[in-house]
GROMACS .gro file of C-alpha atoms in nm:
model
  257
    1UNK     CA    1  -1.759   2.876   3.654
    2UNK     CA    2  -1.453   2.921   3.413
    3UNK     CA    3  -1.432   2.879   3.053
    4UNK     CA    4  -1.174   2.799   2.831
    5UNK     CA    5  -1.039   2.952   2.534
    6UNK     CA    6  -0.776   2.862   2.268
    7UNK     CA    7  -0.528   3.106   2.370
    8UNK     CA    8  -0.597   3.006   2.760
    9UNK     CA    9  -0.816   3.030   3.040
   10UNK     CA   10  -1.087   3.307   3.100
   11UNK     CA   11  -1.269   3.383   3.374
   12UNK     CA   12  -1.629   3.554   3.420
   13UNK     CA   13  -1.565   3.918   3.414
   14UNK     CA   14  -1.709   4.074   3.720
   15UNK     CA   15  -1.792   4.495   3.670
   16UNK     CA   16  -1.616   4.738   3.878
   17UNK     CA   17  -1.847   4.883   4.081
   18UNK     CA   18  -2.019   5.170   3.905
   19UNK     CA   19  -1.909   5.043   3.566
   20UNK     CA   20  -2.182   4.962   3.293
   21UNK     CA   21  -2.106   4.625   3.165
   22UNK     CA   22  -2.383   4.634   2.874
   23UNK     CA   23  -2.145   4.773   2.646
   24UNK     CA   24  -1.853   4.534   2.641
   25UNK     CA   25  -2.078   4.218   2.667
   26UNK     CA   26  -2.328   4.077   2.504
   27UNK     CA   27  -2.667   3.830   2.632
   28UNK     CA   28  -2.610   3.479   2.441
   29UNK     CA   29  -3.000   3.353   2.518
   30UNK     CA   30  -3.157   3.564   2.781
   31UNK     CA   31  -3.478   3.310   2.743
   32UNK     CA   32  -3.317   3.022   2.824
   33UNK     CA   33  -2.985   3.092   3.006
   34UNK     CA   34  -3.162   3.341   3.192
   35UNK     CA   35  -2.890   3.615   3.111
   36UNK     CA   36  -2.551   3.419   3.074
   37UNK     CA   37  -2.301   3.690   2.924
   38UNK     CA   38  -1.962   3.587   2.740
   39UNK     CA   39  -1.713   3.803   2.625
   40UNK     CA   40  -1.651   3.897   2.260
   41UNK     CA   41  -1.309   3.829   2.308
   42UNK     CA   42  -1.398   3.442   2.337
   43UNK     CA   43  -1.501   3.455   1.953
   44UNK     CA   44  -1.224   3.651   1.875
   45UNK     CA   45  -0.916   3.402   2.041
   46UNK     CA   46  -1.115   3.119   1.812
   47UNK     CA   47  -1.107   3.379   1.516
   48UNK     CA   48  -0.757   3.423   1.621
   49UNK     CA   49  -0.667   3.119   1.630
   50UNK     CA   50  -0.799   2.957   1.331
   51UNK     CA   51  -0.611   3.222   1.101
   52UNK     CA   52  -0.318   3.048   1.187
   53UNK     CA   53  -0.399   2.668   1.116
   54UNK     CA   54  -0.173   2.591   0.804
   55UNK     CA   55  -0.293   2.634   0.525
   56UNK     CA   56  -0.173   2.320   0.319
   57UNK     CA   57  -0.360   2.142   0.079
   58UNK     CA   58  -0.298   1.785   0.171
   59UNK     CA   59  -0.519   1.546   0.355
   60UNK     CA   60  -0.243   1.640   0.638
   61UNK     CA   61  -0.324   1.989   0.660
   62UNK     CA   62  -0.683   1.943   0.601
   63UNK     CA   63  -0.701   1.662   0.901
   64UNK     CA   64  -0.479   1.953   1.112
   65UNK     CA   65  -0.728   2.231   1.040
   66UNK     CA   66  -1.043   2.011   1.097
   67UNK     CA   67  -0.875   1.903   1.442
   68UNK     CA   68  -0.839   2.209   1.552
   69UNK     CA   69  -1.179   2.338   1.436
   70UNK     CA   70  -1.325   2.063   1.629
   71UNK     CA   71  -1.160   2.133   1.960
   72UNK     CA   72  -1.218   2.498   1.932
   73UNK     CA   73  -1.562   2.401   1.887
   74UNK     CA   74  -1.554   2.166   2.250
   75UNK     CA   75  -1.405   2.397   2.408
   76UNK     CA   76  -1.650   2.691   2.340
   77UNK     CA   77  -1.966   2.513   2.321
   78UNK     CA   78  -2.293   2.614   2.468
   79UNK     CA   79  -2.211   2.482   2.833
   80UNK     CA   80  -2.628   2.437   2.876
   81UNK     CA   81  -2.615   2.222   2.488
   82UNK     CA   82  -2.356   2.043   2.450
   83UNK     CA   83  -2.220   1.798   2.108
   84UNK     CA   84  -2.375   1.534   2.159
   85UNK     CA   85  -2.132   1.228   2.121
   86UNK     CA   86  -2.273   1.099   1.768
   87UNK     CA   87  -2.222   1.449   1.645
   88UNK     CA   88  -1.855   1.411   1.707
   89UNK     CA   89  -1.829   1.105   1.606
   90UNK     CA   90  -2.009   1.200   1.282
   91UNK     CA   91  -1.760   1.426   1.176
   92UNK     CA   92  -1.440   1.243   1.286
   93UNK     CA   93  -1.589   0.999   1.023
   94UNK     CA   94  -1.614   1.275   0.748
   95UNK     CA   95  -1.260   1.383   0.804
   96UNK     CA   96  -1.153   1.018   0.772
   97UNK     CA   97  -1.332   0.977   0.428
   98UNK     CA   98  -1.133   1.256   0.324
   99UNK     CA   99  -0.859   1.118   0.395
  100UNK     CA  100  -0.939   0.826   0.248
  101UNK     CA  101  -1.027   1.005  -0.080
  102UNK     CA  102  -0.698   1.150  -0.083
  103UNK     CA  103  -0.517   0.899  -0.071
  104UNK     CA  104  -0.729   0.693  -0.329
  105UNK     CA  105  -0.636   0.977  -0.580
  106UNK     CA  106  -0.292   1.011  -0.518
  107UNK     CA  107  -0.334   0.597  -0.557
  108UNK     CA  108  -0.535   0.642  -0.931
  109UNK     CA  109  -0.248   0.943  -1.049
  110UNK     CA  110   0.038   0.720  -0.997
  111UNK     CA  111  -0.154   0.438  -1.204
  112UNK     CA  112  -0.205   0.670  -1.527
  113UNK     CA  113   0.167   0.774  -1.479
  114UNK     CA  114   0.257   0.419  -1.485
  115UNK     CA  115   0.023   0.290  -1.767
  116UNK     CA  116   0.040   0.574  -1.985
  117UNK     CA  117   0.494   0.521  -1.923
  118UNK     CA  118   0.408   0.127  -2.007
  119UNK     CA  119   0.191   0.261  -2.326
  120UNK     CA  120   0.495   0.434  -2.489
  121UNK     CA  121   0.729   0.169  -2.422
  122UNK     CA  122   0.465  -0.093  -2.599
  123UNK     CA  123   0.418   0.152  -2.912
  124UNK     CA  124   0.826   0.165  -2.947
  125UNK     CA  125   0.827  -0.212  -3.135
  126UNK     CA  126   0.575  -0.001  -3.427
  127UNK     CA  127   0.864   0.243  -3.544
  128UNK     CA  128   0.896   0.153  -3.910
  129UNK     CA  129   0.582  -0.051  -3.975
  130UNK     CA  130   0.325  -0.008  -4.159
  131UNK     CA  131  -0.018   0.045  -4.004
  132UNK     CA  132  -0.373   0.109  -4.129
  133UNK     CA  133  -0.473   0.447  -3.935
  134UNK     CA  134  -0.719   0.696  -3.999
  135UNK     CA  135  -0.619   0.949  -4.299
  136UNK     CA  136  -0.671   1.014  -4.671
  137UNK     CA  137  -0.326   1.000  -4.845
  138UNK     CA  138  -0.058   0.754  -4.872
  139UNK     CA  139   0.226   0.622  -5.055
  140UNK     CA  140   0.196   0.377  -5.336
  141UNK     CA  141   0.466   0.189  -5.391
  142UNK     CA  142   0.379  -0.019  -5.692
  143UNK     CA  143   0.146  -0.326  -5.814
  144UNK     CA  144   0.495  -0.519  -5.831
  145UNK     CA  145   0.506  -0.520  -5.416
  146UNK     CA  146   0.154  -0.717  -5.422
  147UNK     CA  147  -0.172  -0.588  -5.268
  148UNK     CA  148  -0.250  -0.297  -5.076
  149UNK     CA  149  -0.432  -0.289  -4.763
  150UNK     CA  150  -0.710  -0.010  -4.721
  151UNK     CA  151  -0.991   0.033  -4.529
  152UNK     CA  152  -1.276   0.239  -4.380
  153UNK     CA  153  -1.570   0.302  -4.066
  154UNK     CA  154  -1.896   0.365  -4.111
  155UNK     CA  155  -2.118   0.537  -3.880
  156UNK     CA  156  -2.402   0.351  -3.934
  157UNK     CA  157  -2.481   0.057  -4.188
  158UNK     CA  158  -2.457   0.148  -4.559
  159UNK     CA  159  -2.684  -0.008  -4.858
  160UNK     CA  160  -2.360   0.092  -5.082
  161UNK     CA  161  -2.007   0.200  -5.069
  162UNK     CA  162  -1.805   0.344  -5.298
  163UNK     CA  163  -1.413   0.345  -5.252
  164UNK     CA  164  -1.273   0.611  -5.514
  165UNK     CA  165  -0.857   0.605  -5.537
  166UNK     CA  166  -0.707   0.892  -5.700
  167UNK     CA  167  -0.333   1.000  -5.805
  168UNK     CA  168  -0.148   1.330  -5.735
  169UNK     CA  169  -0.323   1.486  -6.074
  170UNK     CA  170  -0.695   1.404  -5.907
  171UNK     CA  171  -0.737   1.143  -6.150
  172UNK     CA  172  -0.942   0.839  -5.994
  173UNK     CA  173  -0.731   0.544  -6.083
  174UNK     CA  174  -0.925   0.284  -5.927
  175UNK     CA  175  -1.327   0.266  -5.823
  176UNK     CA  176  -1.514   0.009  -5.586
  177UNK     CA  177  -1.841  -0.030  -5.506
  178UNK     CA  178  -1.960  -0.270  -5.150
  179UNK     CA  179  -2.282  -0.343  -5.119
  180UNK     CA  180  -2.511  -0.386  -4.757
  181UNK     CA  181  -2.216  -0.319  -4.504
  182UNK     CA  182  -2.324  -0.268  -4.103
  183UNK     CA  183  -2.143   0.008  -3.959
  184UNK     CA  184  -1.800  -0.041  -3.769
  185UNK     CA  185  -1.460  -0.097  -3.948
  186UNK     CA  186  -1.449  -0.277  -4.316
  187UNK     CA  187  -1.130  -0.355  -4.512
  188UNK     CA  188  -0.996  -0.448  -4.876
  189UNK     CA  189  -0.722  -0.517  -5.052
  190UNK     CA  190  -0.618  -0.351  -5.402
  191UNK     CA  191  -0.376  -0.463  -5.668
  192UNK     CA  192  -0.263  -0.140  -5.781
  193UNK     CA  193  -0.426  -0.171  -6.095
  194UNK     CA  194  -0.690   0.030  -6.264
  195UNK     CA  195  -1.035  -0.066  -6.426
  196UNK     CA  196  -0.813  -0.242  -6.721
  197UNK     CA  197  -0.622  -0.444  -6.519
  198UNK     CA  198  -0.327  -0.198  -6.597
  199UNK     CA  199  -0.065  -0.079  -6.364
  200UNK     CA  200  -0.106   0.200  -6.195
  201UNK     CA  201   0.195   0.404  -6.132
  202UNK     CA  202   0.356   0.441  -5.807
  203UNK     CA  203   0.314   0.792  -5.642
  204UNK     CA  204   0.061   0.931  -5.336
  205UNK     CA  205  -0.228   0.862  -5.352
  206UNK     CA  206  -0.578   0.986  -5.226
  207UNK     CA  207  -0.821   0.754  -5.092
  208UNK     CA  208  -1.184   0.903  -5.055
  209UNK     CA  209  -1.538   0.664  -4.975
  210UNK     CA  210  -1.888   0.777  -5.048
  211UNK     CA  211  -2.126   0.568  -4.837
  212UNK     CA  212  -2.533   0.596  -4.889
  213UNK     CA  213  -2.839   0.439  -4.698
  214UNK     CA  214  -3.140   0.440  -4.913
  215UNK     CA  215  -3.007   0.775  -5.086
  216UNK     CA  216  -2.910   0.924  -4.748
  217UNK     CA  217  -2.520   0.971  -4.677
  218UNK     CA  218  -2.367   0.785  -4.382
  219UNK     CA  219  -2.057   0.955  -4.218
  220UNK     CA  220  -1.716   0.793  -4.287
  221UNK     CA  221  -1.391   0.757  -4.252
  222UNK     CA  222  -1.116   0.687  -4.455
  223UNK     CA  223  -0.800   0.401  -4.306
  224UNK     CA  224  -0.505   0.436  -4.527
  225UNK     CA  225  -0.113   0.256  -4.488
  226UNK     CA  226   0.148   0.470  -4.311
  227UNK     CA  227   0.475   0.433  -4.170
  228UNK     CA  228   0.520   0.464  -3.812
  229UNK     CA  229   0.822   0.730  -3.782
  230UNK     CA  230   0.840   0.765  -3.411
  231UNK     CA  231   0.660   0.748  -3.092
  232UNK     CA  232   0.595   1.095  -2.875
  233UNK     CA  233   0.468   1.116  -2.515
  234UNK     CA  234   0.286   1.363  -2.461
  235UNK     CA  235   0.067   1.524  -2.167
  236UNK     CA  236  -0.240   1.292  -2.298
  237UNK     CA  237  -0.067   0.952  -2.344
  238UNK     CA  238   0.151   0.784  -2.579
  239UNK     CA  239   0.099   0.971  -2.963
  240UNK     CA  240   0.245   0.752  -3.282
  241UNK     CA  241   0.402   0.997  -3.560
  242UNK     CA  242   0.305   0.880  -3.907
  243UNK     CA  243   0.439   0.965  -4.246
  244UNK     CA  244   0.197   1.166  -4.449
  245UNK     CA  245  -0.060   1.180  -4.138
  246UNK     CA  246  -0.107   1.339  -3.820
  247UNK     CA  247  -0.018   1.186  -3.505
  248UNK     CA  248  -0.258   0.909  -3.369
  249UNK     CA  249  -0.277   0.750  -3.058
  250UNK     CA  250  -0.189   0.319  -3.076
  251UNK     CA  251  -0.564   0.283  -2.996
  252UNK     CA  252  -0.588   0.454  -3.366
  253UNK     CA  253  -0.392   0.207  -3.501
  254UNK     CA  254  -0.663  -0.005  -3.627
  255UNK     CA  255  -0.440  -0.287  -3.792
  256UNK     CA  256  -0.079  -0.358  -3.824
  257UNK     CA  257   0.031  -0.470  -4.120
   0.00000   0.00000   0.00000
């Protein structure tokens, strides 16, 4: 009987005569092969062999080094147990999933390239309007250029909130209260005048809101008009670049207007 390695064919060694053959081989199962011997070379032609499977990181390489895994393993399997045919077939089927994982991801990245490419091409049409995005300052440009869009989010539903508006000195210029708002976005519109129905001055302003639940404060946030200056792609998606405000993403944007 004859078996067969990666790097060729190998026969059972017979001893010279005299020669003590315990020390170059080794019993595989004396209790139930009844003393078969092999040859440490056999492990070390697989050894051998499987150092120099390439080593690339594509669902190629990986099918090329399971392959050749799985024939080594035929090859020099337990001639008194052999695979049994759903084991092989068992993990030709995991290979394949790998595969098909691969190529499902390589699928999903080209998607994100493509949607995040379509994203900054959608946000270009917003250079040079005006958009309510999260922030605290903006520019006033005057009660003569009608109303003012602001606006604000609550974390959770508010029993009152107060919307304080204050100039460059820190002097609050204009105060509203709301009464029993549910959480999510809210907006208003202001005149640009103070409590006397008098002009306020055009300049930046400072928005600020002070929400309360039955005496206990509800986390907010403050929406205030800016310019959109540019667009910027960057390695998270499409970023819009705002006067007087950090860059926000269009999902930010919460109204243009």
């Amino acid at each position: 009987m004859m078996l067969k390695s990666l790097t060729g064919v190998m026969s059972w060694p017979t001893a010279a005569k005299g020669e003590d053959t315990s020390k170059n081989y080794k019993t595989v199962d004396d209790d139930n092969t009844g003393g078969v011997t092999a040859s440490a070379g056999l492990m070390d032609g697989v050894k051998n062999a499987t150092a120099n499977i390439n080593d690339e990181s594509t669902a190629d390489g990986t099918e090329d080094r399971f392959l050749k895994l799985l024939v080594a393993q035929m090859r020099n399997q337990d001639p008194m147990n052999p695979m049994e045919n759903a084991e092989v077939t068992s993990q030709l089927a995991q290979i394949s999933t790998v595969r098909g994982i691969e190529s499902m991801n390589r699928s999903m990245a080209a998607f994100t390239a493509s949607a995040a490419q379509n994203t900054a091409l959608a946000s270009v049409s917003m250079i040079g309007k005006k958009v309510l995005a999260p922030g605290e300052k903006f520019e006033f440009d005057g009660s003569q250029k009608g109303d003012t869009r602001l606006g604000f989010e609550l974390n959770a539903k508010a029993s009152t909130a107060r919307v304080d508006i204050s100039n460059e000195r820190g002097e609050i210029v204009y105060s509203h209260t709301l009464e029993n708002l549910e959480a999510g976005a809210h907006s208003l519109a202001w005149d640009g005048k103070d409590a006397n129905g008098r002009p306020v001055a055009a300049g930046m302003m400072r928005m600020s809101v002070t929400a309360l639940d039955d005496r206990v404060a509800v986390e907010s946030k403050t929406l205030v008009p800016v310019t959109v200056t540019g667009v910027a792609q960057t390695s998270t998606g499409a970023m819009l670049e705002l006067d007087h405000a950090k860059p926000v993403s269009p999902a930010e944007a919460r109204l243009i207007i």
